[in-house]
Coordinates of C-alpha atoms and ligand atoms in Angstrom, one line a residue:
Chain A
X658 CA 0.0 0.0 0.0
X659 CA 1.1 3.5 -0.8
X660 CA 0.1 6.9 0.5
X661 CA -2.7 9.0 -0.9
X662 CA -0.2 11.7 -2.1
X663 CA 1.9 9.2 -3.9
X664 CA -1.1 7.6 -5.5
X665 CA -2.6 10.9 -6.6
X666 CA 0.6 11.9 -8.2
X667 CA 0.8 8.7 -10.1
X668 CA -2.8 8.9 -11.2
X669 CA -2.2 12.4 -12.5
X670 CA 0.3 10.8 -14.9
X671 CA -2.2 8.3 -16.2
X672 CA -1.3 5.4 -13.9
X673 CA -3.6 2.4 -14.0
X674 CA -4.2 0.6 -10.6
X675 CA -4.0 -3.2 -10.9
X676 CA -3.3 -4.8 -7.5
X677 CA -3.7 -3.9 -3.9
X678 CA 0.0 -2.9 -3.7
X679 CA -0.8 -0.1 -6.1
X680 CA -3.6 1.3 -3.8
X681 CA -3.7 3.6 -0.8
X682 CA -5.8 2.6 2.2
X683 CA -8.5 5.2 1.3
X684 CA -8.5 4.1 -2.4
X685 CA -9.1 0.5 -1.4
X686 CA -11.8 1.5 1.0
X687 CA -13.7 3.6 -1.6
X688 CA -13.2 0.9 -4.3
X689 CA -14.7 -1.8 -2.0
X690 CA -17.6 0.5 -1.1
X691 CA -18.3 1.3 -4.8
X692 CA -18.0 -2.3 -5.9
X693 CA -20.3 -3.5 -3.1
X694 CA -23.0 -1.0 -4.1
X695 CA -22.7 -2.1 -7.7
X696 CA -22.7 -5.9 -6.9
X697 CA -25.7 -5.6 -4.6
X698 CA -27.6 -3.5 -7.1
X699 CA -27.0 -5.9 -9.9
X700 CA -27.9 -8.9 -7.8
X701 CA -31.1 -7.5 -6.1
X702 CA -32.3 -6.0 -9.3
X703 CA -33.2 -9.4 -10.7
X704 CA -36.0 -10.1 -8.1
X705 CA -38.5 -7.6 -9.2
X706 CA -38.0 -8.7 -12.8
X707 CA -38.4 -12.3 -11.8
X708 CA -41.7 -11.5 -10.0
X709 CA -42.9 -9.4 -13.0
X710 CA -42.4 -12.3 -15.5
X711 CA -46.1 -13.1 -14.8
X712 CA -47.0 -9.9 -16.7
X713 CA -44.9 -10.6 -19.8
X714 CA -47.4 -11.3 -22.6
X715 CA -45.5 -13.9 -24.8
X716 CA -43.2 -16.8 -24.1
X717 CA -40.4 -15.4 -26.2
X718 CA -40.6 -12.0 -24.5
X719 CA -40.3 -13.9 -21.2
X720 CA -37.1 -15.5 -22.5
X721 CA -35.9 -12.0 -23.3
X722 CA -36.4 -11.1 -19.7
X723 CA -34.6 -14.3 -18.6
X724 CA -31.7 -13.3 -20.7
X725 CA -31.6 -10.0 -19.0
X726 CA -31.7 -11.7 -15.6
X727 CA -28.8 -13.8 -16.7
X728 CA -26.9 -10.7 -17.7
X729 CA -27.5 -9.0 -14.4
X730 CA -26.3 -12.1 -12.5
X731 CA -23.2 -12.0 -14.7
X732 CA -22.7 -8.3 -13.8
X733 CA -23.1 -9.0 -10.1
X734 CA -20.6 -11.9 -10.4
X735 CA -18.0 -9.6 -11.9
X736 CA -18.3 -7.1 -9.1
X737 CA -18.3 -9.7 -6.3
X738 CA -15.4 -11.5 -8.0
X739 CA -13.4 -8.2 -7.9
X740 CA -14.3 -7.8 -4.3
X741 CA -13.0 -11.3 -3.6
X742 CA -9.8 -10.3 -5.3
X743 CA -9.5 -7.5 -2.8
X744 CA -9.9 -10.0 0.1
X745 CA -13.5 -9.3 0.9
X746 CA -15.6 -12.3 2.1
X747 CA -18.2 -12.4 -0.6
X748 CA -20.0 -15.5 0.8
X749 CA -20.7 -13.5 3.9
X750 CA -21.9 -10.6 1.8
X751 CA -24.3 -12.7 -0.2
X752 CA -25.4 -15.4 2.1
X753 CA -25.0 -14.3 5.7
X754 CA -25.1 -10.5 5.8
X755 CA -28.4 -9.1 7.2
X756 CA -30.9 -8.2 4.5
X757 CA -31.0 -4.6 5.7
X758 CA -27.3 -4.2 5.0
X759 CA -27.4 -4.7 1.2
X760 CA -26.5 -1.5 -0.6
X761 CA -28.9 -1.5 -3.6
X762 CA -31.1 1.4 -4.4
X763 CA -34.6 1.7 -2.9
X764 CA -36.4 0.9 -6.2
X765 CA -35.0 -2.6 -6.3
X766 CA -36.8 -3.5 -3.1
X767 CA -40.2 -2.9 -4.6
X768 CA -42.5 -5.0 -6.8
X769 CA -43.8 -4.0 -10.2
X770 CA -47.5 -4.2 -11.0
X771 CA -47.7 -4.7 -14.8
X772 CA -45.7 -5.1 -18.0
X773 CA -45.6 -1.3 -18.6
X774 CA -43.7 -0.9 -15.3
X775 CA -41.3 -3.7 -16.3
X776 CA -40.6 -2.1 -19.6
X777 CA -40.2 1.3 -18.0
X778 CA -37.7 -0.2 -15.5
X779 CA -35.6 -1.2 -18.5
X780 CA -36.0 2.0 -20.5
X781 CA -35.4 4.3 -17.6
X782 CA -33.5 2.5 -14.8
X783 CA -31.3 0.3 -16.9
X784 CA -30.5 3.5 -18.6
X785 CA -29.5 5.0 -15.2
X786 CA -27.2 1.9 -14.7
X787 CA -25.8 2.4 -18.2
X788 CA -25.0 6.1 -17.4
X789 CA -23.4 5.2 -14.0
X790 CA -21.4 2.3 -15.2
X791 CA -20.5 4.0 -18.5
X792 CA -18.9 6.7 -16.4
X793 CA -16.9 4.1 -14.5
X794 CA -16.0 2.4 -17.8
X795 CA -14.7 5.5 -19.3
X796 CA -13.0 7.0 -16.3
X797 CA -12.0 4.4 -13.7
X798 CA -8.4 4.1 -12.8
X799 CA -8.9 0.5 -11.6
X800 CA -7.8 -1.6 -14.6
X801 CA -9.5 -4.9 -13.8
X802 CA -12.9 -3.2 -13.5
X803 CA -12.5 -1.2 -16.7
X804 CA -11.7 -4.3 -18.7
X805 CA -14.7 -6.2 -17.3
X806 CA -17.1 -3.4 -18.1
X807 CA -16.8 -3.7 -21.9
X808 CA -19.3 -6.5 -22.0
X809 CA -21.5 -5.0 -19.2
X810 CA -21.8 -1.8 -21.2
X811 CA -23.0 -3.7 -24.4
X812 CA -25.5 -5.7 -22.4
X813 CA -27.0 -2.8 -20.6
X814 CA -27.6 -1.3 -24.0
X815 CA -29.7 -4.4 -24.8
X816 CA -31.7 -4.0 -21.6
X817 CA -32.5 -0.4 -22.5
X818 CA -33.5 -1.3 -26.1
X819 CA -35.8 -4.0 -24.8
X820 CA -37.6 -1.4 -22.7
X821 CA -37.7 1.1 -25.6
X822 CA -39.0 -1.4 -28.2
X823 CA -41.7 -2.7 -25.8
X824 CA -42.9 0.8 -24.8
X825 CA -43.0 1.9 -28.4
X826 CA -45.4 -0.9 -29.2
X827 CA -47.4 -0.4 -26.0
X828 CA -48.2 3.3 -26.6
X829 CA -50.0 2.5 -29.8
X830 CA -53.2 1.8 -27.9
X831 CA -54.9 4.4 -25.7
X832 CA -55.0 2.0 -22.8
X833 CA -51.3 1.0 -23.2
X834 CA -50.3 4.7 -23.4
X835 CA -52.1 5.4 -20.2
X836 CA -50.3 2.6 -18.4
X837 CA -47.0 3.7 -19.7
X838 CA -47.6 7.3 -18.6
X839 CA -48.6 6.1 -15.1
X840 CA -45.4 4.0 -14.9
X841 CA -43.2 6.9 -16.0
X842 CA -44.9 9.3 -13.6
X843 CA -43.4 7.5 -10.5
X844 CA -40.4 5.6 -12.0
X845 CA -38.8 8.7 -13.5
X846 CA -38.4 10.2 -10.1
X847 CA -36.9 6.9 -8.8
X848 CA -34.4 7.4 -11.6
X849 CA -33.5 10.9 -10.3
X850 CA -32.8 9.3 -6.9
X851 CA -30.4 6.8 -8.4
X852 CA -27.6 9.4 -8.7
X853 CA -27.6 10.4 -5.1
X854 CA -27.1 13.6 -3.3
X855 CA -26.8 16.8 -5.4
X856 CA -23.2 18.2 -5.7
X857 CA -23.8 21.3 -3.6
X858 CA -24.6 19.2 -0.5
X859 CA -21.6 16.9 -0.9
X860 CA -18.2 17.5 0.5
X861 CA -15.2 17.2 -1.9
X862 CA -15.3 13.8 -3.5
X863 CA -12.3 11.6 -3.0
X864 CA -13.9 9.3 -5.6
X865 CA -13.3 11.9 -8.2
X866 CA -9.8 12.6 -7.0
X867 CA -8.9 8.9 -7.2
X868 CA -10.6 8.7 -10.6
X869 CA -13.0 6.0 -9.4
X870 CA -15.5 8.0 -11.3
X871 CA -15.2 10.9 -13.8
X872 CA -18.5 12.8 -13.4
X873 CA -20.3 14.3 -10.4
X874 CA -23.7 13.1 -9.3
X875 CA -25.4 16.1 -10.9
X876 CA -23.5 15.7 -14.2
X877 CA -24.6 12.1 -14.4
X878 CA -28.2 12.9 -13.4
X879 CA -28.3 15.5 -16.2
X880 CA -26.8 13.1 -18.8
X881 CA -29.5 10.5 -17.8
X882 CA -32.3 13.1 -18.0
X883 CA -31.2 14.2 -21.4
X884 CA -31.2 10.7 -22.7
X885 CA -34.4 9.6 -21.0
X886 CA -36.4 12.7 -22.0
X887 CA -35.2 12.3 -25.5
X888 CA -36.6 8.8 -25.7
X889 CA -39.9 9.7 -23.9
X890 CA -40.4 12.7 -26.3
X891 CA -40.1 10.3 -29.2
X892 CA -43.1 8.3 -27.9
X893 CA -44.9 11.4 -26.6
X894 CA -44.8 10.5 -23.0
X895 CA -44.4 13.3 -20.4
X896 CA -41.5 13.4 -18.0
X897 CA -41.9 15.5 -14.9
X898 CA -38.9 17.7 -15.9
X899 CA -38.3 20.5 -18.4
X900 CA -35.3 22.2 -20.0
X901 CA -34.4 25.4 -18.4
X902 CA -32.4 27.6 -20.7
X903 CA -31.3 30.0 -17.9
X904 CA -29.5 27.4 -16.0
X905 CA -28.7 25.4 -19.1
X906 CA -30.0 22.2 -17.5
X907 CA -33.0 20.0 -16.9
X908 CA -35.0 21.0 -13.8
X909 CA -37.9 19.2 -12.1
X910 CA -41.5 20.5 -12.5
X911 CA -42.0 20.0 -8.7
X912 CA -39.9 20.6 -5.6
X913 CA -37.3 17.7 -5.6
X914 CA -36.7 15.7 -3.5
X915 CA -40.2 15.0 -2.3
X916 CA -42.0 12.5 -0.1
X917 CA -42.5 8.9 -1.2
X918 CA -45.7 7.3 0.0
X919 CA -44.9 3.7 0.5
X920 CA -48.5 2.5 1.1
X921 CA -50.0 4.3 -1.9
X922 CA -46.8 3.6 -3.9
X923 CA -46.6 7.2 -5.3
X924 CA -44.8 10.5 -4.8
X925 CA -46.4 13.3 -2.9
X926 CA -45.3 16.0 -5.3
X927 CA -46.5 18.8 -3.0
X928 CA -44.5 17.6 0.0
X929 CA -40.9 18.5 -0.3
X930 CA -38.4 16.7 1.9
X931 CA -34.6 17.1 2.6
X932 CA -31.9 14.9 1.3
X933 CA -31.4 13.7 4.9
X934 CA -35.0 12.3 4.6
X935 CA -34.2 10.6 1.3
X936 CA -31.1 9.0 2.7
X937 CA -33.2 7.9 5.7
X938 CA -35.6 6.1 3.3
X939 CA -32.7 4.5 1.5
X940 CA -31.4 3.2 4.9
X941 CA -34.7 1.7 5.9
X942 CA -34.9 0.1 2.4
X943 CA -38.0 -1.0 0.6
X944 CA -40.8 -3.4 1.5
X945 CA -39.6 -6.5 -0.3
X946 CA -35.9 -6.5 0.5
X947 CA -36.2 -9.2 3.2
X948 CA -38.3 -11.4 0.9
X949 CA -35.8 -11.1 -2.0
X950 CA -32.8 -11.9 0.1
X951 CA -34.7 -14.9 1.5
X952 CA -35.4 -16.2 -2.0
X953 CA -31.7 -15.9 -2.9
X954 CA -30.7 -17.9 0.1
X955 CA -33.5 -20.5 -0.2
X956 CA -32.1 -21.1 -3.7
X957 CA -28.7 -21.9 -2.4
X958 CA -30.0 -24.1 0.5
X959 CA -32.2 -26.2 -1.8
X960 CA -29.4 -26.6 -4.3
X961 CA -27.0 -27.7 -1.5
X962 CA -29.6 -30.2 -0.2
X963 CA -30.1 -31.7 -3.7
X964 CA -26.4 -32.0 -4.1
X965 CA -26.1 -33.6 -0.7
X966 CA -28.7 -36.1 -1.8
X967 CA -26.8 -36.9 -4.9
X968 CA -29.4 -35.3 -7.2
X969 CA -27.5 -32.3 -8.6
Chain B
X830 CA -41.0 -0.7 -58.2
X831 CA -39.8 -2.7 -55.2
X832 CA -36.7 -4.7 -55.9
X833 CA -35.0 -7.4 -53.9
X834 CA -32.1 -5.0 -53.3
X835 CA -34.5 -2.6 -51.6
X836 CA -35.8 -5.4 -49.3
X837 CA -32.2 -6.4 -48.4
X838 CA -31.3 -2.8 -47.6
X839 CA -34.4 -2.6 -45.3
X840 CA -33.2 -5.8 -43.6
X841 CA -29.8 -4.3 -43.1
X842 CA -31.3 -1.8 -40.8
X843 CA -32.7 -4.4 -38.5
X844 CA -30.2 -5.1 -35.6
X845 CA -30.0 -8.0 -33.3
X846 CA -31.4 -6.6 -30.1
X847 CA -28.7 -8.3 -27.9
X848 CA -25.8 -7.1 -29.9
X849 CA -26.5 -4.2 -32.2
X850 CA -25.2 -5.8 -35.4
X851 CA -27.4 -6.1 -38.5
X852 CA -29.2 -9.4 -38.8
X853 CA -28.0 -9.6 -42.4
X854 CA -24.3 -9.4 -41.3
X855 CA -25.1 -12.0 -38.6
X856 CA -26.3 -14.3 -41.4
X857 CA -29.9 -14.7 -40.0
X858 CA -31.6 -14.3 -43.4
X859 CA -32.0 -17.5 -45.3
X860 CA -33.7 -16.0 -48.3
X861 CA -36.3 -13.7 -49.6
X862 CA -39.0 -14.2 -52.3
X863 CA -40.6 -11.1 -53.8
X864 CA -43.9 -11.4 -55.8
X865 CA -45.3 -8.1 -56.9
X866 CA -45.9 -6.1 -53.7
X867 CA -45.8 -9.2 -51.4
X868 CA -42.6 -10.4 -49.9
X869 CA -41.8 -13.6 -48.0
X870 CA -38.7 -13.6 -45.8
X871 CA -37.0 -16.7 -44.4
X872 CA -35.3 -16.0 -41.2
X873 CA -33.4 -18.3 -38.8
X874 CA -31.9 -17.7 -35.4
X875 CA -28.6 -18.6 -33.7
X876 CA -30.3 -21.1 -31.5
X877 CA -33.8 -22.5 -30.6
X878 CA -33.5 -20.6 -27.3
X879 CA -32.7 -17.3 -28.9
X880 CA -34.1 -14.7 -26.5
X881 CA -35.3 -12.2 -29.1
X882 CA -37.1 -14.2 -31.8
X883 CA -40.4 -12.4 -31.6
X884 CA -38.7 -9.1 -31.3
X885 CA -36.6 -9.6 -34.4
X886 CA -39.6 -10.8 -36.4
X887 CA -41.6 -7.7 -35.3
X888 CA -38.7 -5.5 -36.4
X889 CA -38.4 -7.2 -39.8
X890 CA -42.1 -6.6 -40.4
X891 CA -41.8 -3.0 -39.4
X892 CA -38.7 -2.3 -41.4
X893 CA -39.7 -4.0 -44.6
X894 CA -43.4 -3.1 -44.2
X895 CA -42.3 0.6 -44.2
X896 CA -41.1 0.3 -47.8
X897 CA -43.5 1.9 -50.3
X898 CA -45.4 -0.5 -52.5
X899 CA -44.9 -3.4 -50.1
X900 CA -48.4 -4.5 -49.2
X901 CA -47.6 -7.6 -47.1
X902 CA -44.6 -9.0 -45.3
X903 CA -44.6 -12.7 -44.5
X904 CA -41.9 -13.9 -42.2
X905 CA -41.1 -17.6 -42.1
X906 CA -38.9 -18.9 -39.3
X907 CA -36.8 -21.8 -40.6
X908 CA -34.2 -24.0 -39.0
X909 CA -32.8 -25.4 -42.3
X910 CA -30.1 -24.6 -43.1
X911 CA -29.2 -24.2 -39.5
X912 CA -27.2 -21.1 -38.5
X913 CA -23.5 -21.5 -38.0
X914 CA -21.0 -18.8 -37.0
X915 CA -19.4 -19.0 -40.4
X916 CA -22.4 -17.2 -41.7
X917 CA -21.4 -14.0 -40.0
X918 CA -19.4 -11.4 -42.0
X919 CA -15.8 -10.8 -40.8
X920 CA -16.9 -7.3 -39.8
X921 CA -19.7 -8.6 -37.6
X922 CA -17.3 -11.1 -36.0
X923 CA -14.8 -8.4 -35.2
X924 CA -17.4 -6.2 -33.7
X925 CA -18.6 -9.0 -31.4
X926 CA -15.0 -9.6 -30.4
X927 CA -14.7 -6.0 -29.3
X928 CA -17.6 -6.5 -26.9
X929 CA -15.9 -9.6 -25.4
X930 CA -18.1 -12.1 -27.2
X931 CA -16.1 -14.9 -28.8
X932 CA -17.2 -15.9 -32.2
Ligands
LIG1985 FE1 -26.5 -4.8 -15.0
LIG1986 FE1 -29.5 -4.1 -16.9

């Protein structure tokens, strides 16, 4: 391990970090934290898709969703594998850690109610993942992750296209269009949350200094909005944001952040909250987290039982 | 007048959803038969479990159906001759390689 100063100087000259010896203590800590959030997000993201398979209208479109689940498990595997390389006990993380300690975003702990919501998940939230991981892909100073992300980037593109193509077909009927708009109304704001605290509330980011990422939260949020709104415009679906030429950026049509009503499963747009409140909601996580983690572990237990019985 | 060339160029614009490469370059089109304003297209997939068969068929119908003077597009899914990776163009193979997919 080396000091922060020494590492920062090397990074300024384009140094690529490969092993733990190349890292400083703080760099390693931040990398482990970032990889854990990524791994947990990829892993827990599959459960709401799995549950929503019941709404997918045709067999082959279900297989498309299964292919996406397989991709996400592959993405999770990459991130956990890198964590193991850094000496982290990933069996503990996946199979023993308390459900509440997973680091995935709030949205992953919910259930989807129809096919429009599943397609919107792909068109908007996989797009958010694409923006976030695309930033890592283009900017990270950690070589092993950068190399692994080539394929992840291509696959996230597929997930987004699946959402877009499905939504394009769905808005052709009035009933379908109404469902899509209803899904976008709440899920777009979940997408805003994905990028975390706004820059002006954050202290200086060591992640940027270490080139673990290249863009700030607000820069990525803006890039996501531009891309998402562009698509939604093309199918004439409203997003709750508009372009503000004065600030040269997208701004929300309502005071953001605002309160999420868990029971009614909708945003209270007239009830602004602070980012401390938002982080509090993230910490208490969503209603199905426990169930999802249980499914994950039951799968392993029954597999081990079968193998013990000589079946698998 | 619709020509076969025109149909092929419409097919060129259809990409495999999983890897954005044209289905023509991937070698998924077994043949086309044009009669007046009606066209029949034979398409195959890389495997029976291909995740995007419906999707690709829908995209073919949309792309070719958008050609003027085409009144109907019929898509036949065929498994003879079966797809092999040799049917891909070199460019398609190289593009897949760049994404970390061995072909
Ligand atoms: Fe993913
Ligand atoms: Fe994805």
